[in-house]
Coordinates of C-alpha atoms and ligand atoms in Angstrom, one line a residue:
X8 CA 7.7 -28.7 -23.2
X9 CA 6.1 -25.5 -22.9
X10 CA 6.2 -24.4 -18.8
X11 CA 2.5 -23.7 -17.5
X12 CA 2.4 -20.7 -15.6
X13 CA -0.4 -18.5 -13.8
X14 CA -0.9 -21.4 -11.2
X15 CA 0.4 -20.5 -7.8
X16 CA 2.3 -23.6 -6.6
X17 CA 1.5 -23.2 -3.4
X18 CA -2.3 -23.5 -4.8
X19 CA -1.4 -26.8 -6.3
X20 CA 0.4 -28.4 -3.8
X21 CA -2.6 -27.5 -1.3
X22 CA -5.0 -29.3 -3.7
X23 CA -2.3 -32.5 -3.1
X24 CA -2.6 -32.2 0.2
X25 CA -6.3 -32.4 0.3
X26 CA -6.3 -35.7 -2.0
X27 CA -6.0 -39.1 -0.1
X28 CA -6.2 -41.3 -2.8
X29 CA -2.3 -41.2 -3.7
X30 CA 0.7 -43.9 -4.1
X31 CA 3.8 -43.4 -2.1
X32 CA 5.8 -41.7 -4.2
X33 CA 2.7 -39.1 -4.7
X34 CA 2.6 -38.8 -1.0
X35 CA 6.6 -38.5 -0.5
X36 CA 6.4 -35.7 -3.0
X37 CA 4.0 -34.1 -0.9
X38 CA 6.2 -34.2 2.4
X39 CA 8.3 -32.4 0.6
X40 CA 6.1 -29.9 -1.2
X41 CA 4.5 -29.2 2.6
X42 CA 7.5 -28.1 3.6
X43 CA 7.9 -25.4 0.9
X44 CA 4.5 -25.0 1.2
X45 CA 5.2 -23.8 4.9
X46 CA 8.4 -21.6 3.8
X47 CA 6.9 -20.2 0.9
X48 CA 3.6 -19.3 3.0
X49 CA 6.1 -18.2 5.9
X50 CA 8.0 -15.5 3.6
X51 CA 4.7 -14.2 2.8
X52 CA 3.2 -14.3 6.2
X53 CA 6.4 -12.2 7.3
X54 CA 6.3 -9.9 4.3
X55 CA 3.0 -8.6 5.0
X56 CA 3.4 -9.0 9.3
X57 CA 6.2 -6.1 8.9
X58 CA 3.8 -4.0 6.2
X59 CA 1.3 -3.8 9.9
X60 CA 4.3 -3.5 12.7
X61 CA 5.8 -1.0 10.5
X62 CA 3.1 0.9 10.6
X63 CA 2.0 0.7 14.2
X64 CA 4.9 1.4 14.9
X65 CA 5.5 4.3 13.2
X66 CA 2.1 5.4 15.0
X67 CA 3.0 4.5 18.2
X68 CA 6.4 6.2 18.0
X69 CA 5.0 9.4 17.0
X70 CA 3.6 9.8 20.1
X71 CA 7.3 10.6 21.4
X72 CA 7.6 13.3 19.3
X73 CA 11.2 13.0 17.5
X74 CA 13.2 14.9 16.1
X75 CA 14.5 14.3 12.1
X76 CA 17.8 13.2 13.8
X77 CA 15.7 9.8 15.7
X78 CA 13.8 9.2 12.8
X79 CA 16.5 8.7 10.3
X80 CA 17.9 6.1 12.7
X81 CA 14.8 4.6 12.9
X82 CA 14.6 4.1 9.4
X83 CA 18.2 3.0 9.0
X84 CA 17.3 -1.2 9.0
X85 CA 15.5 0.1 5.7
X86 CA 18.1 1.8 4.1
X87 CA 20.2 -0.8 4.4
X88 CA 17.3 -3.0 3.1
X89 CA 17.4 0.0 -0.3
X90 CA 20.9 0.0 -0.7
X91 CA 21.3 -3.9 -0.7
X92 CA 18.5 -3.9 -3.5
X93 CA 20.0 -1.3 -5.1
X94 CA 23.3 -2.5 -5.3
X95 CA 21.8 -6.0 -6.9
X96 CA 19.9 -3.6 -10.2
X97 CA 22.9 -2.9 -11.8
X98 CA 24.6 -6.5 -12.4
X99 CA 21.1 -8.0 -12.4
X100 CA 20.1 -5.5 -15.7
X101 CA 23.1 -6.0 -17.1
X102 CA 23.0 -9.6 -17.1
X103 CA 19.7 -10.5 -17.4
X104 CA 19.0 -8.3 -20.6
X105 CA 22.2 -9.3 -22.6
X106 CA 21.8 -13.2 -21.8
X107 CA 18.1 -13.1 -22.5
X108 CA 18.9 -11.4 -25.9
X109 CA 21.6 -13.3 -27.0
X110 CA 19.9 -16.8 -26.1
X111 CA 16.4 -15.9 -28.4
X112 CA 16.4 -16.3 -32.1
X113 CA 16.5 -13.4 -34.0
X114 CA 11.9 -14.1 -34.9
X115 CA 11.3 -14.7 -31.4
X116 CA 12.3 -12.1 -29.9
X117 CA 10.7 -9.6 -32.4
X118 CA 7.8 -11.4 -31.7
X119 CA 8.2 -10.9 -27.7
X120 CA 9.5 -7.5 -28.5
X121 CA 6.3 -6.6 -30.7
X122 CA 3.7 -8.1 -28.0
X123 CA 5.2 -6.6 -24.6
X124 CA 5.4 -2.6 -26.8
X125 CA 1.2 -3.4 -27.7
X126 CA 0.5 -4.6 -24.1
X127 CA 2.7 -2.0 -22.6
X128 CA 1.2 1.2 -24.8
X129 CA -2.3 -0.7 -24.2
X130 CA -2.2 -0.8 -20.4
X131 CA -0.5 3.1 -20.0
X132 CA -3.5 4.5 -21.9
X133 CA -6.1 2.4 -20.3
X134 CA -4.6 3.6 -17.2
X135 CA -4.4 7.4 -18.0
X136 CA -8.2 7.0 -19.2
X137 CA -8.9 5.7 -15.7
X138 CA -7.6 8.6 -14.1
X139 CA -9.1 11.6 -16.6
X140 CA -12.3 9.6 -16.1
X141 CA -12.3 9.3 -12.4
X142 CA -10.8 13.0 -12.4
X143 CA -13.7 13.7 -14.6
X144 CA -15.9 12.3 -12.0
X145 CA -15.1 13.6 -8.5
X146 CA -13.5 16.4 -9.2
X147 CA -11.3 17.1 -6.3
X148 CA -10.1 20.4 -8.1
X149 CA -13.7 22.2 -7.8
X150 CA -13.4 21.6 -3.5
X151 CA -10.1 23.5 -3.7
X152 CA -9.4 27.2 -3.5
X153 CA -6.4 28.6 -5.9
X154 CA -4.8 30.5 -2.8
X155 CA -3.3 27.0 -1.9
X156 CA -1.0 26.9 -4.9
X157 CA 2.5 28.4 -4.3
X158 CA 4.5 28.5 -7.7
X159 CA 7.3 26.9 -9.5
X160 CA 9.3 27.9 -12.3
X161 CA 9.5 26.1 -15.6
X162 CA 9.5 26.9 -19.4
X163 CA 9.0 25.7 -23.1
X164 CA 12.5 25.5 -23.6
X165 CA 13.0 23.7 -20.3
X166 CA 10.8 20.8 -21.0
X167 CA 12.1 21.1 -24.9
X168 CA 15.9 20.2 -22.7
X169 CA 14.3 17.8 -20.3
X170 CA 13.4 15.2 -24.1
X171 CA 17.0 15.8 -25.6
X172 CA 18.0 15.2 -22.1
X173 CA 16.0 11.8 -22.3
X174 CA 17.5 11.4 -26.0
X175 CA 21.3 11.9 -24.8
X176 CA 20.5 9.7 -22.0
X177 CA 19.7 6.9 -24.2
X178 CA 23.1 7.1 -25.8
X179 CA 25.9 7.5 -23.0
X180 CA 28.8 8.6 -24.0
X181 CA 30.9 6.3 -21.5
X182 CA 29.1 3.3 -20.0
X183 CA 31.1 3.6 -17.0
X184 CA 29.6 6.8 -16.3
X185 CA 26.3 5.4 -17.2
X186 CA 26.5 3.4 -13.9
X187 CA 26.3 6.0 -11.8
X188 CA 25.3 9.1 -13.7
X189 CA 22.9 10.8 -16.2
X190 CA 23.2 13.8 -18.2
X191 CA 21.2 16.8 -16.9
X192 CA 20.8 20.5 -18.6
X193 CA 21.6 22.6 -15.7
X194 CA 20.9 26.3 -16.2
X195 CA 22.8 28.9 -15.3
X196 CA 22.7 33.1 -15.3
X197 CA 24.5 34.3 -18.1
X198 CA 26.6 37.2 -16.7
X199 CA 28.1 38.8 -19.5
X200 CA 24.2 38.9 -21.1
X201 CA 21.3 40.9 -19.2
X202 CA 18.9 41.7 -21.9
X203 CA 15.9 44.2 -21.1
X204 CA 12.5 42.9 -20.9
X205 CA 10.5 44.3 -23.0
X206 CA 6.9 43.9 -22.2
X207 CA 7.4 44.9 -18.3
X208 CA 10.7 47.3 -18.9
X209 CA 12.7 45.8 -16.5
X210 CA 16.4 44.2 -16.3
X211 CA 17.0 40.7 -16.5
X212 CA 19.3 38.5 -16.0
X213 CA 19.4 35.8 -19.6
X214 CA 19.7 31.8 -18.4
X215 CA 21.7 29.7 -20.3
X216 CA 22.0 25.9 -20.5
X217 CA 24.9 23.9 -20.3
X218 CA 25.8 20.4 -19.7
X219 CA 25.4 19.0 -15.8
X220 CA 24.9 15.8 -14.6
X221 CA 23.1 14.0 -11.5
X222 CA 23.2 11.4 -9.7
X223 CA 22.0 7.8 -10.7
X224 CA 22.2 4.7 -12.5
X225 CA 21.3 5.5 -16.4
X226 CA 19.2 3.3 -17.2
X227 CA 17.9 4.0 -20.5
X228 CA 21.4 4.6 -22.1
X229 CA 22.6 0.6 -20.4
X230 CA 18.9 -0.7 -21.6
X231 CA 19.7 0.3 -25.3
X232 CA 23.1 -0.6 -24.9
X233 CA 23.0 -3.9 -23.4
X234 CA 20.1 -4.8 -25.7
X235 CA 21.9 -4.0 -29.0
X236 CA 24.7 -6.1 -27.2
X237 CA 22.7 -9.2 -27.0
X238 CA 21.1 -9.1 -30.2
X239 CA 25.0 -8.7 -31.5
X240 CA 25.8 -11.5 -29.4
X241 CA 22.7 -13.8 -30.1
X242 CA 23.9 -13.3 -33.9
X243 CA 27.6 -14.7 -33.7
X244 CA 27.0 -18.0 -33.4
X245 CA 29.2 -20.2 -31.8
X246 CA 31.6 -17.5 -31.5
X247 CA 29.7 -15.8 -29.3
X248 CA 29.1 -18.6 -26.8
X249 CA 31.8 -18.4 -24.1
X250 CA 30.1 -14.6 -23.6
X251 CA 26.2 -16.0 -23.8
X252 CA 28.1 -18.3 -21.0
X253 CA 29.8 -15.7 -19.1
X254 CA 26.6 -13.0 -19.0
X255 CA 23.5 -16.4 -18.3
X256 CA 26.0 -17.3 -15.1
X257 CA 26.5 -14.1 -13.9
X258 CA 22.4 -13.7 -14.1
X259 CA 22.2 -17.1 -12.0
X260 CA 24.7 -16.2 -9.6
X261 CA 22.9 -12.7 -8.7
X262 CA 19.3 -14.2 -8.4
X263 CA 21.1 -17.2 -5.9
X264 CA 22.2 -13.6 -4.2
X265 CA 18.7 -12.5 -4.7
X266 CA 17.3 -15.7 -3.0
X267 CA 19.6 -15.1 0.0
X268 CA 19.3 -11.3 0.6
X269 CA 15.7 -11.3 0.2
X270 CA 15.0 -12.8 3.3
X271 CA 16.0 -9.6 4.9
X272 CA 13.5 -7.3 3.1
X273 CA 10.7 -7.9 5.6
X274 CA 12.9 -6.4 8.4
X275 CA 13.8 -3.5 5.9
X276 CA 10.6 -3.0 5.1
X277 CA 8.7 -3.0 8.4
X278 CA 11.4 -0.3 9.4
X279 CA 11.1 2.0 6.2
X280 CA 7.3 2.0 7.2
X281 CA 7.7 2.9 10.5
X282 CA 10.0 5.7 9.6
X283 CA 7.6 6.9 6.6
X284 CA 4.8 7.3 9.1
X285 CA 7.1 9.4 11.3
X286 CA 7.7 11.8 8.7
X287 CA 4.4 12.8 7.8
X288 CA 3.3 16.0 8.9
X289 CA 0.0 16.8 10.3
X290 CA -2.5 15.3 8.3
X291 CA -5.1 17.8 10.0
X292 CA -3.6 20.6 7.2
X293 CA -4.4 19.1 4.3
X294 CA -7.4 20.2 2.7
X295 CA -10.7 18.9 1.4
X296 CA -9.8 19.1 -2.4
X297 CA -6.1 17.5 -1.8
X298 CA -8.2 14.6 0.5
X299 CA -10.7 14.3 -3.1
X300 CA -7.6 14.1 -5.4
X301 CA -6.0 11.6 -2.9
X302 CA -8.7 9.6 -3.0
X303 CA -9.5 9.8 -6.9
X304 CA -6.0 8.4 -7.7
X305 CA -6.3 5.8 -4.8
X306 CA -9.7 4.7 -6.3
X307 CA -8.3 4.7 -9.9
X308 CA -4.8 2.7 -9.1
X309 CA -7.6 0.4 -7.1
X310 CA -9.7 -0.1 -10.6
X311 CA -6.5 -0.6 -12.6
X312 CA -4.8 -3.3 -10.8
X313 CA -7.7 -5.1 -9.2
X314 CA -10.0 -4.8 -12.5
X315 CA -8.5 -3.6 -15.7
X316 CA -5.1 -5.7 -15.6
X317 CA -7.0 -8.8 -14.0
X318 CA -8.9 -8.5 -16.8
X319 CA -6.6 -9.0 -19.4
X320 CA -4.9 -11.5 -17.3
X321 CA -7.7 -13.5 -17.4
X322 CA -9.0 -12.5 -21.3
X323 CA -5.8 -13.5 -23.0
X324 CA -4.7 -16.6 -20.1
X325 CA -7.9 -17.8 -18.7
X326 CA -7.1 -18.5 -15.0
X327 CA -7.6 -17.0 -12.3
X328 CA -5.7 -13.7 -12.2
X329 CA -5.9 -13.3 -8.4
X330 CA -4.1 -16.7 -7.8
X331 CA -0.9 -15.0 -10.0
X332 CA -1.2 -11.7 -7.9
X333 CA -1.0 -14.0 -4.3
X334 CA 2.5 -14.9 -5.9
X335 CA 3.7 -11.6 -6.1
X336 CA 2.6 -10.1 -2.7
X337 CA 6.7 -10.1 -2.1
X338 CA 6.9 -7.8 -4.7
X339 CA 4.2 -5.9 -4.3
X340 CA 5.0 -4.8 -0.5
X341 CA 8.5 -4.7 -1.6
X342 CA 7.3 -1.7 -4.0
X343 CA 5.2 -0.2 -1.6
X344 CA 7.8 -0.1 1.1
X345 CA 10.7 1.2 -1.3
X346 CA 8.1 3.3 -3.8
X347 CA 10.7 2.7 -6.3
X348 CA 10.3 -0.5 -8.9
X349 CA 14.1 -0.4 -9.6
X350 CA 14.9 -1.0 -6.0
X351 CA 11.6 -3.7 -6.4
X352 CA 13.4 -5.4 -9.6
X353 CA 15.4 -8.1 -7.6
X354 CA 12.4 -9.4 -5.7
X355 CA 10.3 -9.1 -8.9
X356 CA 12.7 -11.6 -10.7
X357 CA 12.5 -13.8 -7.4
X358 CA 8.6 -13.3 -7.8
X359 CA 8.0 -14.4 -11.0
X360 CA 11.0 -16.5 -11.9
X361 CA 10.7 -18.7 -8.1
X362 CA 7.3 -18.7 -7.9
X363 CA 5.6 -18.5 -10.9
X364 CA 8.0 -20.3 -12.6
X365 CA 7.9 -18.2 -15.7
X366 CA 10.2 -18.6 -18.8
X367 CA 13.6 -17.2 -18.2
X368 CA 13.6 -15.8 -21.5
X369 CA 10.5 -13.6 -20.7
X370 CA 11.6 -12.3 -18.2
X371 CA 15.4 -11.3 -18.5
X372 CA 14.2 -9.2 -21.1
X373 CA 10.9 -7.1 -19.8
X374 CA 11.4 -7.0 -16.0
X375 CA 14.3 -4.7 -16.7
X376 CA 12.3 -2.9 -19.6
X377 CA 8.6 -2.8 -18.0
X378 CA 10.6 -1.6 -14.5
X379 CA 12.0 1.4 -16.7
X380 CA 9.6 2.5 -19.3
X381 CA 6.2 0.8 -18.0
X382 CA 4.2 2.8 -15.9
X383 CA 0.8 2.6 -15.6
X384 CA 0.4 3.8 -11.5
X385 CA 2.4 7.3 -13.0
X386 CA 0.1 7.5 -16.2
X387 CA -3.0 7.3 -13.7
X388 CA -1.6 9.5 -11.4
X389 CA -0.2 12.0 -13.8
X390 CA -3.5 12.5 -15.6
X391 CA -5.2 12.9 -12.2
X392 CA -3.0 15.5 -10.8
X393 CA -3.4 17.2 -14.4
X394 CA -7.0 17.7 -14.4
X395 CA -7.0 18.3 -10.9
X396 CA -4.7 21.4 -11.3
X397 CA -7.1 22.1 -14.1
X398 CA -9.8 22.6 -12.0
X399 CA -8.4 24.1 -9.6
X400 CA -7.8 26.8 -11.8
X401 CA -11.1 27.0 -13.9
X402 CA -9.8 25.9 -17.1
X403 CA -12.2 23.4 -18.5
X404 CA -10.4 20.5 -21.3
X405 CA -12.3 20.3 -24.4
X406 CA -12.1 16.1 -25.8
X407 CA -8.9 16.6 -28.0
X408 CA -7.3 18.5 -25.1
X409 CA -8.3 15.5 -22.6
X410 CA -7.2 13.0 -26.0
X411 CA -4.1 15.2 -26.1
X412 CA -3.3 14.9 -22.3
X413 CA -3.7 10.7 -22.5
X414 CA -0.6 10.8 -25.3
X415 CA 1.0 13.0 -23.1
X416 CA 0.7 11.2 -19.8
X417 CA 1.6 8.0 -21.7
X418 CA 4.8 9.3 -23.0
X419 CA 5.6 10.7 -20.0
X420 CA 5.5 7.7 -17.8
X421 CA 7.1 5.9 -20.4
X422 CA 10.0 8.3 -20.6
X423 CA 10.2 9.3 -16.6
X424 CA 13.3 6.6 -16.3
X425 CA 15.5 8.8 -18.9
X426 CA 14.6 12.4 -17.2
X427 CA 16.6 13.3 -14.1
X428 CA 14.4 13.9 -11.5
X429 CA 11.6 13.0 -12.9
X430 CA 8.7 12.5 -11.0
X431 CA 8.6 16.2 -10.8
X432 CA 9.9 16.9 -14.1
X433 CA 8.0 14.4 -15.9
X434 CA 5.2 16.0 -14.2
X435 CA 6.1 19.6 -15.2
X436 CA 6.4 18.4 -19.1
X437 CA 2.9 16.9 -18.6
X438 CA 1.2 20.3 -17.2
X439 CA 3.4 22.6 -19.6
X440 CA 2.4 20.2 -22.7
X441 CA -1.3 20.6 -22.4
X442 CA -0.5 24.3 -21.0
X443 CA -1.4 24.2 -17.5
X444 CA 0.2 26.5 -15.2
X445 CA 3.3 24.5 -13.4
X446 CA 2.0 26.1 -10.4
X447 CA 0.3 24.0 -7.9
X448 CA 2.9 21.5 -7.8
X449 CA 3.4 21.8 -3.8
X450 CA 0.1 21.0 -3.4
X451 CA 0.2 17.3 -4.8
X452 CA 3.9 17.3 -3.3
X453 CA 1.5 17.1 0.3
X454 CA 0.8 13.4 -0.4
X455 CA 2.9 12.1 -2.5
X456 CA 4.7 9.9 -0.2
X457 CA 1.3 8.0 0.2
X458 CA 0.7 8.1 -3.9
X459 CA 4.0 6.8 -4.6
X460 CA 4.0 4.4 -2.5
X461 CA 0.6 3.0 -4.1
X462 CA 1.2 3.5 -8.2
X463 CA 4.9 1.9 -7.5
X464 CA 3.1 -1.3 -6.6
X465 CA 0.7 -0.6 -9.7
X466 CA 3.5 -0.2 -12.4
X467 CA 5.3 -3.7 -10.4
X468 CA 1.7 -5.8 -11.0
X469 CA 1.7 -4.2 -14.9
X470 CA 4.9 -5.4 -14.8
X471 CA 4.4 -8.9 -13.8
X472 CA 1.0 -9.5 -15.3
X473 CA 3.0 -8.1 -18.4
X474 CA 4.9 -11.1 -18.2
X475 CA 2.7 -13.2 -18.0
X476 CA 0.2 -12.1 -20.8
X477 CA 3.4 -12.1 -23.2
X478 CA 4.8 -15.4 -22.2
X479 CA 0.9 -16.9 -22.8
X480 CA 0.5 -15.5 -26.4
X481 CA 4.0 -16.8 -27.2
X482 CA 4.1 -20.0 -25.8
X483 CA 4.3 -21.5 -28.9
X484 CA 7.7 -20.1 -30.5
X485 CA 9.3 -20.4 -26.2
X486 CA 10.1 -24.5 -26.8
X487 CA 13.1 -24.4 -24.9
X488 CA 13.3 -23.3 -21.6
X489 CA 16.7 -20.9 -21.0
X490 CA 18.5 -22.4 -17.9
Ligands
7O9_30 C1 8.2 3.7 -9.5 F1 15.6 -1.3 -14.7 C2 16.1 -0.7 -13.6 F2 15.8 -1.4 -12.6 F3 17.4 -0.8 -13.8 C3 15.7 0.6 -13.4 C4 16.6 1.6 -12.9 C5 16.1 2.9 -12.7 C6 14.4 1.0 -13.7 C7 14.0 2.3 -13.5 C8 14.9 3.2 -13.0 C9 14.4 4.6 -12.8 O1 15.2 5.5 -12.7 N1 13.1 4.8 -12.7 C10 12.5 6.0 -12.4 C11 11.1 5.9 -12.2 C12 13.1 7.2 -12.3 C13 12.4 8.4 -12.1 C14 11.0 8.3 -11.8 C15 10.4 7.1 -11.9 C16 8.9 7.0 -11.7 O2 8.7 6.4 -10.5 C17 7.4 5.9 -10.2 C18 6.5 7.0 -9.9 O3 6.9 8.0 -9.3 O4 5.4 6.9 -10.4 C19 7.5 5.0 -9.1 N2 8.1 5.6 -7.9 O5 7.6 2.9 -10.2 O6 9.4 3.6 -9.1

């Protein structure tokens, strides 16, 4: 039997409650489903209780003016809360993408495949349209004076590095390395070399690129990997069983993990908060057309997850798509208090796999995916900051450039995953592409901690409702549930 989905069970098990008219073994049930009623309600309760004490009390203890020293003890409960979900992304990617590819047959999961690449492609450029339009709207650029902008250096042939960088990425050349690092150009002054420049006369010194690294899990090069692995594996029959064994156990065991270490993220949350609000600086400095561009992405993030994707949700499902987001409130403050949906993943899967019940074989495959290359909070907010900058400087975007700018933004949140450092980078390819000056950078640097924060729990909910919209249109091929 096909699972049914988009029906928090919390939501049904309330409707039980309210019915009288039951036999005993109805009404055992229900003693039973109370109790999880009350734990699952509990969790939530506590989740969003530490979202408010964290940040009253970040408030409060900025009145005791503390030094950097203070606050990073005060956030130190939510670094521990970071690390433990970090540590849990690497097994859980590994695992869940190879024993979700091995278990599908081979028309299945092109179907899957083919369905989750439309919705995903849909949803970025639905997103990036919310944000030129809302750009195009308020524009926050026109209240802000150029003199703001300090600059930063970038170049053709530096975003040309950053794409081979992503195409490199995507094919490690050691997968232990992959684990930890990714392959960077780094640039460095060419001693031997100092060429005269022509148009202002003047010595300098030529850069060159060579091969670097930095720090971090790559996560493009073990998603193409691990997927080729599965499909490999799904393929071999029953040769390849006692490895489909090995890799669905090893997923079960890390969500049991999950299940337990979870129960510690409110704490870590509540204290990340806190120490978030700490770090701020005077919010009296920023300035009227940084307050307007703060508030044009808020608005657009708003429209996209409370309107666009609810909308699909309910198009393609028909239920209620607010009911499916009350199950992923976990996730949701999970993302806003890490503002990173890698370090969200683990409470994602508990999310949609505890309880929303979805199919297994849904999700092993595009959580991990839709966490890495799915990104419709950094579409919006890309194409924001882009017009924004725009205006700032007087340059006005003809409808091919703005059409342009929508490809650009897509594939850009699409690819930030395989770029080092990317939310600046990916950003710098974005304004470079549509040939904006990479100046102005610092300004949107002012708030990001609040934007991140926001479109983190945006690109989660595509995630999820992702899911969900896939698993609907392929009910039908998913007879049997994975374990
Ligand atoms: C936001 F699949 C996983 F979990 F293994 C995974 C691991 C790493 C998925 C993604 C990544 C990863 O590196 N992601 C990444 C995301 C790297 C750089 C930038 C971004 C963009 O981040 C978002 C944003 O800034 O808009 C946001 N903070 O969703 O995490």
């Amino acid at each position: 039997m096909t699972r049914q989905h988009g029906t928090l069970p919390s939501g049904l098990i309330f409707f039980n409650i309210l019915n009288s008219k039951e036999d005993g073994n109805k009404r055992k049930r229900n003693c039973f489903n109370l109790r999880v009623f009350f734990r699952r309600n509990a969790f939530v309760v506590l989740t969003l209780t530490a979202v408010i004490v964290g940040v009253s009390l970040g408030f409060w203890l900025r009145t005791f003016d503390m030094g950097a020293q203070e606050i990073l003890y005060v956030s130190f409960p939510g670094e521990v809360l970071m690390r433990v979900l970090q540590q849990m992304v690497l097994p859980l990617v590994l695992s869940s993408l190879i024993a979700g590819m091995s278990s599908l047959e081979k028309k299945v999961y092109s179907k899957i495949g083919l369905r989750a690449l439309v919705y995903y492609v849909v949803t970025t450029v639905t997103a990036a349209f919310t944000g030129i339009a809302l750009a195009a709207i308020i524009q926050p650029g026109k209240l802000s004076k150029k003199s703001e902008m300090s600059t930063t250096q970038n170049s053709d042939a530096q975003t040309v590095d950053s794409f081979l960088d992503l195409l490199r990425n995507m094919f490690p050349s050691n997968l232990v390395e992959a684990c930890f690092q990714k392959y960077k150009t780094e640039y460095v002054s060419n001693e031997n070399k100092v060429v005269l420049n022509m148009t202002e006369g003047r010595m300098i010194n030529e850069t060159i690129a060579v091969p670097g690294s930095s720090d971090g899990l790559n996560v493009l090069g073990l998603l193409v990997f691990c997927t080729a692995f599965g499909l490999v594996l799904g393929g071999m029959g029953s040769k390849g069983q006692p490895l489909r064994d090995f890799f669905t156990c090893l997923n079960l065991a890390i969500m049991k993990l999950i299940n337990i270490v979870i129960w510690y993220s409110p704490v870590g949350i509540l204290f990340l908060l806190a120490g978030q609000i700490l770090k701020i600086d005077n919010l009296a400095h920023i300035s009227r057309g940084v307050a307007m561009y703060t508030v044009s992405v808020i608005v657009g993030l708003f429209i996209h997850s409370f309107v666009t994707l609810p909308l699909i949700y309910f198009i393609i499902i028909r239920k209620n798509p607010f009911r499916f987001m009350i199950g992923l409130i976990q996730a949701l403050t999970t993302a806003f208090g890490t503002s990173s949906s890698s370090a969200t993943l683990p409470v994602t899967f508990y999310c949609m796999e505890d309880n929303h019940k979805m199919d297994k074989q849904v999700t092993r495959f595009m959580l991990p995916v839709g966490a890495t290359m799915n990104m419709d909070g950094a579409a919006l907010y890309e194409a924001v900051a882009a017009l924004f900058i725009a205006q700032v400087n007087n340059i006005d975007f003809s409808i091919g450039q703005i059409i342009i700018l929508s490809f650009i933004v897509t594939a850009a949140s699409t690819g930030a995953a395989g770029i080092p450092q990317a939310g600046m980078v990916s950003m710098l390819i974005v304004l470079t592409s549509v040939g904006l000056p990479a100046e102005g950078i610092s300004l949107l640097m002012l708030v990001d901690w609040l934007l991140d924060r926001l479109r983190t729990a945006t690109n989660v909910l595509g995630d999820c409702i992702g899911v969900g919209v896939v698993q609907h249109l392929s009910r039908h091929e998913l007879q049997t549930p994975a374990e």
